[in-house]
Amino acid sequence: MPPLGYALLGLIHQQPASGYALRKVFAETAMGSYSSSPGAIYPALQRLEEQRLVSSKVDRSRSLRPKKIYQSTAQGTKLLRGWLQRPITSEDVKRRLDELLLRFAFYPMLESTLATRSFLESFRRQVEDYVTNLENQLKAFPPEAPIHSRLALEGGIEQYRTWARWARNALSQFEEDAS
Amino acid sequence: MPPLGYALLGLIHQQPASGYALRKVFAETAMGSYSSSPGAIYPALQRLEEQRLVSSKVDRSRSLRPKKIYQSTAQGTKLLRGWLQRPITSEDVKRRLDELLLRFAFYPMLESTLATRSFLESFRRQVEDYVTNLENQLKAFPPEAPIHSRLALEGGIEQYRTWARWARNALSQFEEDAS
DNA sequence: TCGCACATGTAACGTGTTACATGATTCA
DNA sequence: TGAATCATGTAACACGTTACATGTGCGA
């Protein structure tokens, strides 16, 4: 399943919705890293339905303009849970950070503070490892290298440091108040 | 041209290289957001060559193991320059930040501090606008919304703030020492 | 009645992914 | 001699992009 599939599945699980409503979410909110084009959304929804991960019913309550409302099935919910709890790999951190954040945003459905904490701890560890990796690359930079590449790399490092900080802060909000 | 094409073109312009060498760059450095798989690289290089953006010659210096070395053509260089100087759109900032940083890393070929400064100023402005946009989304969050979504959004905002800070800092390094 | 927002779709196309395939060179 | 690295490619497949297509409902 491509990321868009999970994004749709997650949103539909939160609340049944039409293709048009889902398009608006991608077009108007911070979830804009996923495509809102009809050529992406409608075929993706059809695939989800073929795989029985969602079901649809046509709504004609408002006049005869048909509107297909999707809701997630037991199978879809199960798949979503599995996706949320996948181990976080270094590849995820390197190339799919946005997908990790999408996963995190859907974590409430697991209703488990423990699961959230595991995610954030693993995320923080992987991000910190990658920061170390990038710092070594920076050290290995020849002094005559163009300053632009160096700056770009430094910017990347700052981003990951910011994510690590974010994870530590988020973690503190899910800490058990163990006395 | 897809981003991978520009990434290859930019690297080849910096220094003639073989497909294998380019794959290693993507596999081993912070440019890892681009695919290093042979099924992506080799067809992409063939396309660049068909379009006369690069030329290749076979190197047999080390034994008879053939090695195709690519170098950029005048046409390729021209296309690259055009790409580097494209106006930065809000869509770039929203969905293609990594491509913007790739562009910045190739800016030395323009040999113009002015061009670098324009890029960074435009970048900073667009990023700051987007931060404002995201902050408004955060304000519009209903209080009963799950804390996870809120945290994910806050993390995104922090990222963009970090980029704005980065741009301001980078800019200071390219400031004219006007007296 | 004009245009905009609502609402869903299809078709052609290009590209990345995954898996497969081949062979030379170097070093233990 | 066997494994790892160097080195280049192809084929099937799935997916997103872009452009096109169609029609309703509502407010100015």
Coordinates of C-alpha atoms (C1' of nucleotides) in Angstrom, one line a residue:
Chain A
M1 CA 0.0 0.0 0.0
P2 CA 1.3 3.4 -0.9
P3 CA 1.3 6.2 1.7
L4 CA -1.8 7.8 0.1
G5 CA -3.7 4.6 0.8
Y6 CA -2.9 4.7 4.5
A7 CA -3.6 8.4 4.7
L8 CA -7.1 7.9 3.2
L9 CA -7.7 4.8 5.4
G10 CA -6.7 6.7 8.5
L11 CA -8.9 9.7 7.8
I12 CA -11.9 7.5 6.9
H13 CA -11.4 5.6 10.1
Q14 CA -11.5 8.8 12.1
Q15 CA -14.7 9.7 10.4
P16 CA -16.6 8.4 7.3
A17 CA -16.1 10.8 4.4
S18 CA -16.6 11.3 0.7
G19 CA -13.8 11.5 -1.9
Y20 CA -14.4 15.1 -2.3
A21 CA -14.2 15.8 1.5
L22 CA -10.9 13.8 1.6
R23 CA -9.6 15.8 -1.3
K24 CA -10.3 19.0 0.6
V25 CA -8.4 17.8 3.6
F26 CA -5.3 17.2 1.5
A27 CA -5.7 20.5 -0.4
E28 CA -6.4 22.7 2.6
T29 CA -4.5 21.3 5.6
A30 CA -1.0 20.5 6.6
M31 CA -1.6 17.0 5.1
G32 CA -0.8 18.7 1.8
S33 CA 2.2 16.5 1.1
Y34 CA -0.4 14.0 -0.2
S35 CA -2.0 14.6 -3.6
S36 CA -5.5 16.0 -3.7
S37 CA -5.9 15.5 -7.4
P38 CA -9.0 13.5 -8.5
G39 CA -6.8 11.2 -10.6
A40 CA -5.0 10.1 -7.4
I41 CA -7.9 10.1 -4.9
Y42 CA -10.7 8.3 -6.7
P43 CA -8.7 5.4 -8.1
A44 CA -7.1 5.0 -4.6
L45 CA -10.5 4.8 -3.0
Q46 CA -11.6 2.3 -5.5
R47 CA -8.6 0.1 -4.7
L48 CA -9.3 0.3 -1.0
E49 CA -12.8 -0.8 -1.7
E50 CA -11.8 -3.7 -3.9
Q51 CA -9.5 -4.9 -1.1
R52 CA -12.5 -4.6 1.3
L53 CA -10.5 -2.1 3.5
V54 CA -13.4 0.4 3.2
S55 CA -17.0 0.2 2.2
S56 CA -19.2 2.8 0.6
K57 CA -22.8 3.9 0.5
V58 CA -24.4 6.5 -1.7
D59 CA -25.9 9.4 0.1
R60 CA -28.8 11.2 -1.6
S61 CA -30.1 13.0 1.5
R62 CA -29.3 16.4 0.0
S63 CA -31.2 16.2 -3.3
L64 CA -30.3 13.7 -6.1
R65 CA -26.7 14.7 -6.4
P66 CA -25.1 11.4 -5.4
K67 CA -22.3 11.4 -2.8
K68 CA -20.3 8.3 -2.0
I69 CA -19.5 8.0 1.7
Y70 CA -16.7 5.7 2.6
Q71 CA -16.2 4.1 6.0
S72 CA -13.5 1.7 7.2
T73 CA -14.2 -2.0 7.6
A74 CA -12.8 -4.4 10.2
Q75 CA -10.1 -5.5 7.8
G76 CA -9.2 -1.9 7.1
T77 CA -8.9 -1.1 10.8
K78 CA -6.7 -4.2 11.3
L79 CA -4.4 -3.2 8.4
L80 CA -4.2 0.4 9.8
R81 CA -3.2 -0.9 13.2
G82 CA -0.5 -3.0 11.8
W83 CA 0.9 -0.1 9.8
L84 CA 0.9 2.2 12.8
Q85 CA 2.9 -0.3 14.9
R86 CA 5.5 -1.2 12.3
P87 CA 9.1 -0.9 13.6
I88 CA 10.7 2.4 12.6
T89 CA 13.7 1.9 10.3
S90 CA 16.5 4.2 9.4
E91 CA 15.1 4.2 5.9
D92 CA 11.9 5.6 7.3
V93 CA 13.8 8.4 8.9
K94 CA 15.9 9.1 5.9
R95 CA 13.3 9.1 3.2
R96 CA 9.8 8.9 4.7
L97 CA 9.7 11.2 7.7
D98 CA 6.4 12.6 6.6
E99 CA 4.9 9.1 6.6
L100 CA 6.1 8.6 10.2
L101 CA 4.4 11.8 11.3
L102 CA 1.2 10.7 9.5
R103 CA 1.4 7.5 11.5
F104 CA 1.8 9.4 14.7
A105 CA -1.2 11.6 14.0
F106 CA -3.3 8.4 13.7
Y107 CA -2.0 6.9 17.0
P108 CA -5.1 7.9 19.1
M109 CA -7.0 5.0 17.5
L110 CA -4.7 2.6 19.3
E111 CA -5.8 4.0 22.7
S112 CA -2.6 3.1 24.3
T113 CA -0.2 5.5 25.9
L114 CA 2.4 2.8 26.0
A115 CA 2.2 2.4 22.2
T116 CA 2.6 6.1 21.7
R117 CA 5.6 6.1 24.0
S118 CA 7.3 3.2 22.2
F119 CA 6.8 5.0 18.9
L120 CA 8.3 8.3 20.2
E121 CA 11.2 6.6 21.9
S122 CA 12.0 4.6 18.8
F123 CA 11.6 7.7 16.7
R124 CA 13.9 9.7 18.9
R125 CA 16.6 7.0 18.8
Q126 CA 16.5 6.6 15.0
V127 CA 16.5 10.4 14.5
E128 CA 19.4 10.9 16.9
D129 CA 21.4 8.1 15.1
Y130 CA 20.8 9.8 11.8
V131 CA 22.0 13.1 13.2
T132 CA 25.2 11.4 14.2
N133 CA 25.5 10.0 10.7
L134 CA 25.0 13.4 9.1
E135 CA 27.5 15.0 11.6
N136 CA 30.1 12.6 10.4
Q137 CA 29.4 13.4 6.8
L138 CA 29.9 17.1 7.7
K139 CA 33.2 16.3 9.4
A140 CA 34.3 14.4 6.3
F141 CA 33.6 17.4 4.1
P142 CA 36.8 18.7 2.4
P143 CA 37.5 22.3 3.4
E144 CA 37.5 23.4 -0.2
A145 CA 33.9 22.1 -0.7
P146 CA 31.5 24.8 -1.8
I147 CA 29.9 26.5 1.2
H148 CA 26.4 25.9 -0.3
S149 CA 26.6 22.1 0.0
R150 CA 27.9 22.6 3.5
L151 CA 25.0 24.9 4.4
A152 CA 22.5 22.5 2.9
L153 CA 23.8 19.7 5.0
E154 CA 23.9 21.8 8.1
G155 CA 20.3 22.7 7.5
G156 CA 19.4 19.1 7.2
I157 CA 21.1 18.4 10.5
E158 CA 19.2 21.2 12.2
Q159 CA 16.0 19.7 11.0
Y160 CA 16.7 16.3 12.5
R161 CA 17.9 17.9 15.7
T162 CA 14.6 19.7 15.8
W163 CA 12.7 16.5 15.4
A164 CA 14.7 14.9 18.1
R165 CA 13.8 17.8 20.4
W166 CA 10.2 17.5 19.4
A167 CA 10.1 13.8 20.2
R168 CA 11.7 14.4 23.7
N169 CA 9.1 17.1 24.4
A170 CA 6.2 15.0 23.1
L171 CA 7.4 12.1 25.2
S172 CA 7.3 14.2 28.3
Q173 CA 3.6 14.7 27.7
F174 CA 2.9 11.0 27.7
E175 CA 5.0 10.2 30.7
E176 CA 3.4 8.2 33.4
D177 CA 3.0 10.3 36.5
A178 CA 4.7 7.5 38.5
S179 CA 5.0 8.6 42.1
Chain B
M1 CA 12.0 16.7 -15.8
P2 CA 11.6 14.8 -12.5
P3 CA 13.7 15.8 -9.5
L4 CA 16.0 12.8 -10.0
G5 CA 16.9 14.1 -13.4
Y6 CA 18.0 17.4 -12.0
A7 CA 19.9 15.7 -9.2
L8 CA 21.8 13.6 -11.7
L9 CA 22.4 16.6 -14.0
G10 CA 23.7 18.7 -11.2
L11 CA 26.1 16.1 -9.9
I12 CA 27.3 15.3 -13.4
H13 CA 27.9 19.0 -14.0
Q14 CA 30.0 19.3 -10.8
Q15 CA 32.1 16.3 -12.0
P16 CA 31.7 13.8 -14.8
A17 CA 30.7 10.4 -13.3
S18 CA 29.5 6.9 -14.0
G19 CA 26.0 5.6 -13.2
Y20 CA 27.5 3.5 -10.5
A21 CA 29.3 6.4 -8.9
L22 CA 26.1 8.4 -8.9
R23 CA 24.2 5.5 -7.3
K24 CA 26.8 5.6 -4.5
V25 CA 26.2 9.2 -3.9
F26 CA 22.5 8.7 -3.4
A27 CA 23.1 5.5 -1.3
E28 CA 25.7 6.9 1.0
T29 CA 25.2 10.6 1.4
A30 CA 22.5 12.9 2.6
M31 CA 21.1 13.0 -0.9
G32 CA 19.5 9.7 0.0
S33 CA 16.0 11.1 -0.6
Y34 CA 16.6 10.2 -4.2
S35 CA 16.5 6.7 -5.3
S36 CA 19.8 4.8 -5.8
S37 CA 18.2 1.8 -7.4
P38 CA 19.5 0.7 -10.8
G39 CA 16.0 0.6 -12.2
A40 CA 15.8 4.4 -11.5
I41 CA 19.3 5.6 -12.3
Y42 CA 20.1 3.9 -15.5
P43 CA 16.9 4.7 -17.3
A44 CA 17.1 8.3 -16.1
L45 CA 20.7 8.6 -17.5
Q46 CA 19.5 7.2 -20.8
R47 CA 16.8 9.8 -20.9
L48 CA 19.2 12.6 -20.2
E49 CA 21.4 11.4 -23.0
E50 CA 18.5 11.1 -25.5
Q51 CA 17.7 14.7 -24.7
R52 CA 21.3 15.6 -25.2
L53 CA 21.6 17.0 -21.7
V54 CA 24.5 14.8 -21.0
S55 CA 27.0 12.9 -23.2
S56 CA 28.8 9.7 -22.4
K57 CA 32.1 8.0 -23.3
V58 CA 33.2 4.5 -22.4
D59 CA 36.2 4.2 -20.2
R60 CA 38.4 1.1 -20.5
S61 CA 41.5 2.5 -18.8
R62 CA 41.2 0.0 -16.0
S63 CA 41.0 -3.3 -17.9
L64 CA 38.2 -4.2 -20.2
R65 CA 35.4 -3.7 -17.8
P66 CA 33.5 -1.0 -19.5
K67 CA 32.4 2.1 -17.6
K68 CA 30.2 4.8 -19.0
I69 CA 31.3 8.3 -17.9
Y70 CA 28.7 11.0 -18.3
Q71 CA 29.4 14.7 -18.6
S72 CA 27.0 17.6 -19.0
T73 CA 26.5 19.3 -22.3
A74 CA 25.9 23.0 -23.0
Q75 CA 22.2 22.2 -23.3
G76 CA 22.3 20.4 -20.0
T77 CA 24.0 23.3 -18.3
K78 CA 21.5 25.7 -19.6
L79 CA 18.6 23.7 -18.4
L80 CA 20.2 23.3 -15.0
R81 CA 20.7 27.1 -14.7
G82 CA 17.1 27.7 -15.6
W83 CA 15.9 25.2 -12.9
L84 CA 18.1 26.8 -10.3
Q85 CA 16.6 30.2 -10.9
R86 CA 13.0 29.3 -11.0
P87 CA 10.8 31.4 -8.7
I88 CA 10.1 29.6 -5.4
T89 CA 6.4 28.9 -5.0
S90 CA 4.4 28.1 -2.0
E91 CA 3.8 24.7 -3.5
D92 CA 7.6 24.1 -3.5
V93 CA 7.8 24.9 0.2
K94 CA 4.8 22.8 1.0
R95 CA 5.6 19.7 -0.9
R96 CA 9.1 19.9 -2.4
L97 CA 11.4 21.3 0.3
D98 CA 14.0 18.8 -0.4
E99 CA 14.1 19.8 -4.1
L100 CA 14.7 23.4 -3.0
L101 CA 17.6 22.4 -0.9
L102 CA 19.0 20.4 -3.7
R103 CA 18.8 23.5 -5.9
F104 CA 20.6 25.5 -3.3
A105 CA 23.4 23.0 -3.1
F106 CA 24.0 23.5 -6.8
Y107 CA 24.0 27.2 -6.7
P108 CA 27.8 27.6 -6.8
M109 CA 27.7 26.9 -10.5
L110 CA 25.9 30.3 -11.0
E111 CA 28.9 32.0 -9.5
S112 CA 26.7 34.8 -8.3
T113 CA 26.4 35.9 -4.7
L114 CA 23.4 38.0 -5.8
A115 CA 21.6 34.9 -7.1
T116 CA 22.3 33.1 -3.9
R117 CA 20.9 36.0 -1.9
S118 CA 17.8 36.2 -4.0
F119 CA 17.2 32.5 -3.5
L120 CA 17.6 32.7 0.3
E121 CA 15.5 35.8 0.6
S122 CA 12.7 34.3 -1.4
F123 CA 13.0 31.0 0.4
R124 CA 12.9 32.7 3.8
R125 CA 9.8 34.7 2.8
Q126 CA 7.9 31.7 1.5
V127 CA 8.8 29.6 4.5
E128 CA 7.7 32.3 6.9
D129 CA 4.4 32.7 5.1
Y130 CA 3.9 29.0 5.4
V131 CA 4.7 29.1 9.1
T132 CA 1.9 31.7 9.5
N133 CA -0.4 29.5 7.6
L134 CA 0.3 26.5 9.8
E135 CA 0.0 28.6 13.0
N136 CA -3.5 29.6 11.9
Q137 CA -4.4 26.0 11.3
L138 CA -3.2 25.3 14.8
K139 CA -5.3 28.1 16.3
A140 CA -8.3 26.7 14.4
F141 CA -7.8 23.3 16.0
P142 CA -10.8 22.4 18.2
P143 CA -9.8 21.9 21.8
E144 CA -11.1 18.3 21.8
A145 CA -8.9 17.3 18.9
P146 CA -6.5 14.5 19.7
I147 CA -3.3 15.6 21.2
H148 CA -1.4 13.6 18.6
S149 CA -2.5 15.6 15.6
R150 CA -1.8 18.8 17.5
L151 CA 1.7 17.6 18.3
A152 CA 2.3 16.5 14.7
L153 CA 1.3 19.9 13.5
E154 CA 3.4 21.6 16.1
G155 CA 6.4 19.5 15.0
G156 CA 5.8 20.6 11.4
I157 CA 5.7 24.2 12.5
E158 CA 9.0 23.8 14.3
Q159 CA 10.6 22.4 11.2
Y160 CA 9.6 25.4 9.1
R161 CA 10.7 27.8 11.8
T162 CA 14.1 26.0 11.8
W163 CA 14.3 26.5 8.0
A164 CA 13.5 30.2 8.3
R165 CA 16.2 30.5 11.0
W166 CA 18.6 28.6 8.7
A167 CA 17.9 30.9 5.8
R168 CA 18.5 34.0 7.9
N169 CA 21.8 32.6 9.1
A170 CA 22.9 31.5 5.6
L171 CA 21.9 34.9 4.3
S172 CA 24.2 36.6 6.8
Q173 CA 27.1 34.6 5.3
F174 CA 26.4 36.0 1.9
E175 CA 25.9 39.6 3.0
E176 CA 27.8 42.2 1.2
D177 CA 30.3 43.9 3.5
A178 CA 28.9 47.2 2.4
S179 CA 30.7 49.9 4.2
Chain C
dT1 C1' -27.9 33.5 -16.3
dC2 C1' -23.2 33.4 -15.1
dG3 C1' -19.9 31.5 -12.4
dC4 C1' -18.4 29.0 -8.5
dA5 C1' -18.4 25.2 -5.4
dC6 C1' -19.9 20.6 -5.1
dA7 C1' -19.0 15.9 -6.7
dT8 C1' -17.2 11.9 -9.3
dG9 C1' -14.8 10.0 -12.6
dT10 C1' -11.5 8.3 -16.9
dA11 C1' -7.3 8.0 -20.1
dA12 C1' -2.6 8.6 -21.5
dC13 C1' 1.7 9.1 -19.9
dG14 C1' 6.0 9.0 -17.3
dT15 C1' 8.5 7.4 -13.7
dG16 C1' 10.0 4.8 -9.5
dT17 C1' 9.9 0.1 -7.3
dT18 C1' 11.0 -4.6 -7.2
dA19 C1' 13.1 -8.3 -8.9
dC20 C1' 15.8 -10.4 -12.1
dA21 C1' 20.1 -10.9 -15.0
dT22 C1' 24.9 -10.8 -16.3
dG23 C1' 29.7 -10.5 -15.9
dA24 C1' 34.6 -8.6 -14.4
dT25 C1' 37.8 -7.7 -10.7
dT26 C1' 39.8 -7.9 -6.2
dC27 C1' 41.0 -9.8 -1.9
dA28 C1' 41.1 -13.2 1.7
Chain D
dT1 C1' 37.8 -20.7 -4.7
dG2 C1' 34.4 -18.0 -2.8
dA3 C1' 32.6 -13.6 -1.5
dA4 C1' 32.3 -8.8 -2.0
dT5 C1' 32.5 -5.0 -4.8
dC6 C1' 32.4 -2.9 -9.3
dA7 C1' 29.4 -2.1 -13.2
dT8 C1' 25.3 -2.0 -16.2
dG9 C1' 21.2 -3.2 -17.5
dT10 C1' 15.9 -5.0 -18.4
dA11 C1' 10.9 -6.2 -17.4
dA12 C1' 6.5 -6.1 -15.0
dC13 C1' 4.0 -3.5 -12.2
dA14 C1' 1.8 0.2 -9.5
dC15 C1' 1.2 4.7 -8.8
dG16 C1' 0.8 9.8 -9.3
dT17 C1' 0.3 13.7 -12.8
dT18 C1' -2.1 16.1 -16.1
dA19 C1' -5.8 16.9 -18.7
dC20 C1' -10.2 15.9 -20.0
dA21 C1' -15.2 15.0 -19.1
dT22 C1' -19.7 15.5 -17.0
dG23 C1' -23.3 17.2 -14.3
dT24 C1' -25.9 19.4 -10.0
dG25 C1' -27.0 23.2 -6.7
dC26 C1' -26.6 27.8 -5.2
dG27 C1' -26.0 32.6 -4.8
dA28 C1' -25.3 37.2 -7.2

